[in-house]
Short mmCIF file of C-alpha atoms in Angstrom, two decimals:
data_model
loop_
_atom_site.label_atom_id
_atom_site.label_comp_id
_atom_site.label_asym_id
_atom_site.label_seq_id
_atom_site.Cartn_x
_atom_site.Cartn_y
_atom_site.Cartn_z
CA VAL A 39 7.15 -125.30 -52.11
CA CYS A 40 7.50 -122.44 -55.61
CA SER A 41 8.09 -119.05 -54.39
CA SER A 42 6.72 -116.52 -56.17
CA ASP A 43 9.60 -115.20 -57.62
CA LEU A 44 12.69 -117.32 -57.87
CA LYS A 45 15.12 -114.29 -57.77
CA ILE A 46 18.08 -115.26 -56.07
CA ASN A 47 17.37 -113.50 -52.16
CA GLU A 48 20.48 -112.44 -50.20
CA MET A 49 22.35 -113.61 -52.95
CA LYS A 50 21.74 -117.34 -52.39
CA CYS A 51 22.31 -120.00 -54.85
CA LEU A 52 19.01 -121.68 -55.82
CA ASN A 53 21.11 -124.76 -56.60
CA CYS A 54 23.73 -125.57 -53.85
CA ASN A 55 22.32 -123.13 -51.83
CA ASN A 56 25.94 -120.96 -51.11
CA SER A 57 26.52 -117.48 -51.01
CA ALA A 58 27.00 -115.99 -54.78
CA GLU A 59 28.73 -112.44 -54.77
CA GLU A 60 28.55 -112.20 -58.59
CA ASN A 61 26.23 -113.42 -61.95
CA PHE A 62 27.15 -116.99 -61.43
CA CYS A 63 27.57 -119.39 -58.64
CA LYS A 64 31.30 -120.33 -57.84
CA PHE A 65 30.76 -123.50 -56.35
CA CYS A 66 28.22 -124.85 -59.14
CA GLY A 67 28.23 -122.56 -61.80
CA GLN A 68 24.90 -121.63 -61.88
CA LYS A 69 23.18 -117.84 -62.75
CA THR A 70 22.24 -116.04 -59.88
CA SER A 71 19.64 -114.49 -61.71
CA ILE A 72 17.24 -117.60 -61.76
CA HIS A 73 13.46 -116.42 -61.99
CA ARG A 74 10.11 -118.61 -62.13
CA PHE A 75 9.27 -120.17 -65.82
CA SER A 76 6.95 -117.86 -68.00
CA LEU A 77 4.92 -118.07 -71.61
CA LYS A 78 7.01 -115.15 -72.17
CA HIS A 79 10.15 -116.54 -71.08
CA ILE A 80 9.93 -119.81 -72.62
CA PHE A 81 9.56 -118.03 -76.21
CA ASP A 82 12.02 -115.05 -75.30
CA ASN A 83 14.64 -117.34 -74.52
CA GLY A 84 14.28 -119.85 -77.31
CA ILE A 85 12.28 -123.09 -76.63
CA LEU A 86 15.20 -125.35 -77.85
CA ASN A 87 18.00 -122.81 -76.11
CA GLY A 88 20.77 -124.30 -75.67
CA ALA A 89 19.29 -127.87 -76.66
CA LEU A 90 19.50 -130.88 -79.26
CA MET A 91 23.63 -131.34 -78.13
CA ILE A 92 24.20 -134.80 -75.95
CA ASN A 93 26.29 -134.02 -72.70
CA LYS A 94 26.30 -135.23 -68.96
CA ARG A 95 23.04 -133.01 -68.59
CA PHE A 96 21.15 -135.06 -70.95
CA PHE A 97 22.45 -138.36 -68.76
CA PHE A 98 21.97 -136.90 -65.73
CA SER A 99 17.81 -136.21 -66.69
CA LEU A 100 17.26 -140.03 -68.25
CA LYS A 101 18.75 -141.01 -64.72
CA GLU A 102 16.36 -138.24 -62.84
CA LEU A 103 13.28 -139.08 -64.75
CA MET A 104 13.88 -143.06 -63.99
CA THR A 105 14.95 -142.71 -60.33
CA ARG A 106 12.93 -139.74 -58.98
CA PRO A 107 10.91 -138.30 -61.69
CA GLY A 108 8.40 -135.65 -59.95
CA HIS A 109 10.69 -134.22 -57.21
CA SER A 110 13.78 -133.93 -59.48
CA ILE A 111 11.69 -131.78 -61.71
CA ARG A 112 10.06 -130.14 -58.79
CA ASP A 113 13.44 -129.15 -57.79
CA PHE A 114 14.11 -127.54 -61.24
CA LEU A 115 11.27 -125.73 -61.48
CA GLU A 116 12.31 -123.95 -57.82
CA GLY A 117 15.82 -123.59 -58.97
CA LYS A 118 18.16 -126.31 -59.23
CA ARG A 119 18.26 -126.30 -63.24
CA ILE A 120 21.84 -126.08 -64.40
CA ASN A 121 22.41 -130.39 -64.20
CA HIS A 122 19.04 -130.75 -66.33
CA TYR A 123 18.65 -130.65 -70.28
CA ASN A 124 16.38 -128.46 -71.83
CA ALA A 125 13.20 -130.10 -71.54
CA PHE A 126 11.98 -129.58 -75.30
CA GLY A 127 15.08 -130.77 -76.58
CA LEU A 128 15.28 -133.99 -74.23
CA LEU A 129 11.73 -134.79 -75.87
CA LEU A 130 12.55 -134.21 -79.31
CA LEU A 131 16.02 -136.14 -78.95
CA LEU A 132 13.94 -138.92 -77.60
CA ILE A 133 11.16 -138.73 -80.49
CA ALA A 134 13.77 -138.79 -83.18
CA ALA A 135 15.07 -141.63 -81.69
CA SER A 136 11.56 -143.63 -81.16
CA TYR A 137 10.95 -142.55 -85.00
CA PHE A 138 13.88 -143.86 -86.19
CA ILE A 139 13.73 -147.09 -83.99
CA GLY A 140 9.98 -147.32 -85.33
CA GLU A 141 10.55 -147.27 -88.60
CA TYR A 142 12.46 -150.40 -88.76
CA SER A 143 9.45 -152.48 -87.55
CA PRO A 144 8.59 -154.64 -90.08
CA LEU A 145 4.57 -154.61 -88.47
CA LYS A 146 1.99 -151.83 -87.89
CA LEU A 147 -0.75 -151.36 -85.86
CA THR A 148 -3.08 -152.58 -88.60
CA ASP A 149 -1.51 -155.11 -88.95
CA ILE A 150 -3.05 -156.83 -85.54
CA MET A 151 -6.66 -154.72 -86.11
CA ASP A 152 -9.78 -156.14 -87.33
CA GLU A 153 -11.85 -155.03 -90.68
CA ASN A 154 -13.57 -152.83 -88.94
CA SER A 155 -10.70 -150.92 -87.11
CA GLN A 156 -7.95 -151.00 -89.69
CA GLU A 157 -9.14 -147.89 -91.38
CA PHE A 158 -8.94 -145.94 -88.30
CA ALA A 159 -5.52 -147.70 -87.65
CA ALA A 160 -3.78 -146.90 -90.61
CA GLY A 161 -4.72 -143.52 -90.11
CA MET A 162 -3.42 -143.13 -86.96
CA ASP A 163 -0.19 -144.82 -88.22
CA GLN A 164 -0.09 -142.40 -91.07
CA PHE A 165 -0.61 -139.30 -88.64
CA THR A 166 2.13 -140.38 -86.38
CA GLY A 167 4.16 -141.23 -88.58
CA GLU A 168 4.24 -138.20 -90.59
CA ASN A 169 3.77 -135.84 -87.58
CA PRO A 170 5.38 -137.43 -84.73
CA ARG A 171 6.19 -134.01 -83.03
CA LEU A 172 2.52 -133.07 -83.93
CA PHE A 173 1.14 -135.67 -82.17
CA PHE A 174 3.64 -134.78 -78.71
CA MET A 175 2.56 -131.51 -79.03
CA LEU A 176 -0.83 -131.80 -78.96
CA ASN A 177 -0.49 -134.73 -76.21
CA LEU A 178 1.52 -132.23 -74.18
CA LEU A 179 -0.68 -128.79 -74.30
CA ILE A 180 -3.45 -130.90 -73.31
CA MET A 181 -1.81 -132.00 -70.63
CA ALA A 182 -0.47 -129.08 -69.12
CA ILE A 183 -4.24 -127.63 -69.48
CA THR A 184 -5.48 -130.65 -67.59
CA SER A 185 -2.91 -130.50 -64.62
CA PHE A 186 -2.83 -126.78 -64.31
CA VAL A 187 -6.29 -127.03 -64.07
CA LEU A 188 -6.47 -130.00 -61.27
CA PHE A 189 -3.61 -128.67 -59.31
CA LYS A 190 -4.54 -125.36 -59.39
CA LYS A 191 -4.00 -125.28 -55.54
CA SER A 192 -0.19 -125.87 -56.15
CA LYS A 193 0.12 -122.27 -57.35
CA ILE A 194 2.08 -123.94 -60.60
CA ASN A 195 2.12 -121.87 -63.42
CA PHE A 196 0.62 -122.65 -66.98
CA ALA A 197 4.19 -122.37 -68.48
CA GLU A 198 5.36 -124.27 -65.66
CA ASN A 199 2.71 -126.99 -65.91
CA ILE A 200 4.05 -127.40 -69.92
CA ILE A 201 8.03 -127.54 -68.86
CA LEU A 202 6.69 -130.24 -66.25
CA ASN A 203 4.22 -132.02 -68.62
CA THR A 204 7.51 -132.22 -71.19
CA TYR A 205 9.41 -134.24 -68.96
CA ASN A 206 6.82 -136.10 -67.91
CA LEU A 207 6.41 -137.41 -71.72
CA ALA A 208 10.07 -137.43 -72.05
CA GLY A 209 9.89 -140.26 -69.44
CA GLN A 210 6.78 -142.25 -70.78
CA THR A 211 9.14 -142.15 -74.12
CA LEU A 212 11.99 -143.10 -72.98
CA LEU A 213 10.34 -146.25 -71.52
CA THR A 214 8.17 -147.14 -74.69
CA MET A 215 11.99 -147.53 -76.38
CA PRO A 216 12.16 -150.94 -75.22
CA PHE A 217 9.05 -152.64 -76.80
CA LEU A 218 10.13 -150.80 -80.08
CA VAL A 219 13.42 -152.53 -80.26
CA LEU A 220 11.49 -155.47 -79.63
CA ASN A 221 9.37 -155.29 -82.17
CA ILE A 222 12.40 -155.19 -84.68
CA PHE A 223 13.62 -158.78 -83.50
CA TYR A 224 10.50 -160.27 -82.76
CA ARG A 225 8.76 -160.33 -85.61
CA ASN A 226 5.23 -161.50 -85.05
CA LYS A 227 1.96 -159.82 -84.00
CA PHE A 228 1.78 -161.26 -80.79
CA VAL A 229 4.73 -159.71 -79.66
CA LEU A 230 2.97 -156.53 -81.12
CA LEU A 231 -0.02 -157.16 -79.54
CA LEU A 232 1.72 -157.58 -76.22
CA ASN A 233 3.97 -154.19 -76.72
CA ILE A 234 0.51 -152.38 -77.47
CA THR A 235 -1.40 -153.75 -74.44
CA VAL A 236 1.42 -153.77 -71.80
CA SER A 237 3.35 -150.42 -72.88
CA PRO A 238 -0.24 -148.31 -72.02
CA PHE A 239 -0.20 -149.47 -68.51
CA ILE A 240 3.71 -148.76 -68.53
CA THR A 241 3.31 -144.85 -69.15
CA ILE A 242 0.00 -144.44 -67.36
CA GLY A 243 1.54 -145.85 -64.40
CA TYR A 244 4.83 -143.79 -64.96
CA CYS A 245 2.51 -140.71 -65.75
CA PHE A 246 1.06 -141.24 -62.05
CA TRP A 247 4.37 -141.92 -60.15
CA PHE A 248 5.22 -138.00 -61.74
CA TYR A 249 2.65 -136.74 -60.67
CA HIS A 250 1.98 -137.89 -57.22
CA GLN A 251 5.91 -136.92 -57.04
CA PHE A 252 5.40 -133.78 -58.02
CA PHE A 253 2.34 -132.42 -56.59
CA SER A 254 3.09 -134.45 -52.82
CA GLU A 255 4.92 -131.17 -51.39
CA TYR A 256 1.76 -129.01 -52.13
CA GLY A 257 -0.37 -129.43 -49.49
CA TYR A 258 -2.51 -131.91 -50.72
CA LYS A 259 -3.84 -135.01 -48.84
CA LYS A 260 -3.11 -138.23 -49.95
CA ARG A 261 -6.33 -139.61 -50.93
CA SER A 262 -6.52 -136.07 -53.19
CA LEU A 263 -3.58 -136.20 -54.66
CA ILE A 264 -3.96 -139.63 -55.35
CA PHE A 265 -7.84 -138.55 -57.10
CA ARG A 266 -6.48 -135.73 -59.24
CA SER A 267 -3.32 -137.73 -60.58
CA ILE A 268 -5.40 -140.62 -61.81
CA SER A 269 -8.29 -137.73 -62.89
CA SER A 270 -5.47 -136.04 -64.78
CA ILE A 271 -4.40 -139.03 -66.47
CA ILE A 272 -7.87 -140.18 -67.51
CA ILE A 273 -9.22 -136.84 -68.80
CA SER A 274 -5.89 -135.70 -71.02
CA THR A 275 -6.12 -138.90 -72.44
CA MET A 276 -10.02 -139.09 -73.05
CA LEU A 277 -9.31 -135.38 -74.70
CA THR A 278 -6.16 -136.53 -76.91
CA GLY A 279 -8.66 -139.53 -78.02
CA ILE A 280 -11.18 -137.37 -79.03
CA VAL A 281 -8.91 -134.16 -80.76
CA LEU A 282 -7.08 -137.24 -82.30
CA SER A 283 -10.36 -138.27 -83.72
CA SER A 284 -12.02 -135.51 -84.67
CA ILE A 285 -8.47 -134.72 -87.23
CA LEU A 286 -8.56 -138.26 -88.27
CA ALA A 287 -12.44 -138.47 -89.25
#
């Protein structure tokens, strides 16, 4: 369980649990002055501090997000941070890669919509194409607010909810990339329709897996955990849709 203050107690490294006598652990190299995330900490230290450089941390985070996302990011917030890539940098790199791949797709959402829906689809394509980072940040903020409210018993603060949902979105973005690649090589409307139909179920399933793992150690009963995980996904999806519809109206 996340402690109220993640500062080292009795000079124990939070990453490897070995004794640490200096500012850095001599066994793993992590700083010994590790604190909980706060909004002040995020902005004071720079959202992209040390990010946007591909290294072994980048691939470690990708692996963890595909194998044990919730457990790994809970460990990260509790102090095991040295092996992970910056959350915001990871998401932005994956957004950039998705945008780059998507630019090569000859088919767009409007190509499979009926006449009544084409105007909205065209507006959505234009908005997400011109403002991919804004779209993701809007989604991130809504997800963080929703999980903060529904999982308040966990004592995970709002800044930590932003961090965990940033990794959550990074994992979802990574999972949708193969579908974008398929759109390049299979240039027909059926494949695009299949991708648009299947990919939301995959990202929803991943989001549920992420929340269920992450919050499983905070005293929630099994039914409550499942209910809150599903509710968080439904509410955040609905709120994002409402906000986007208002912007495009």
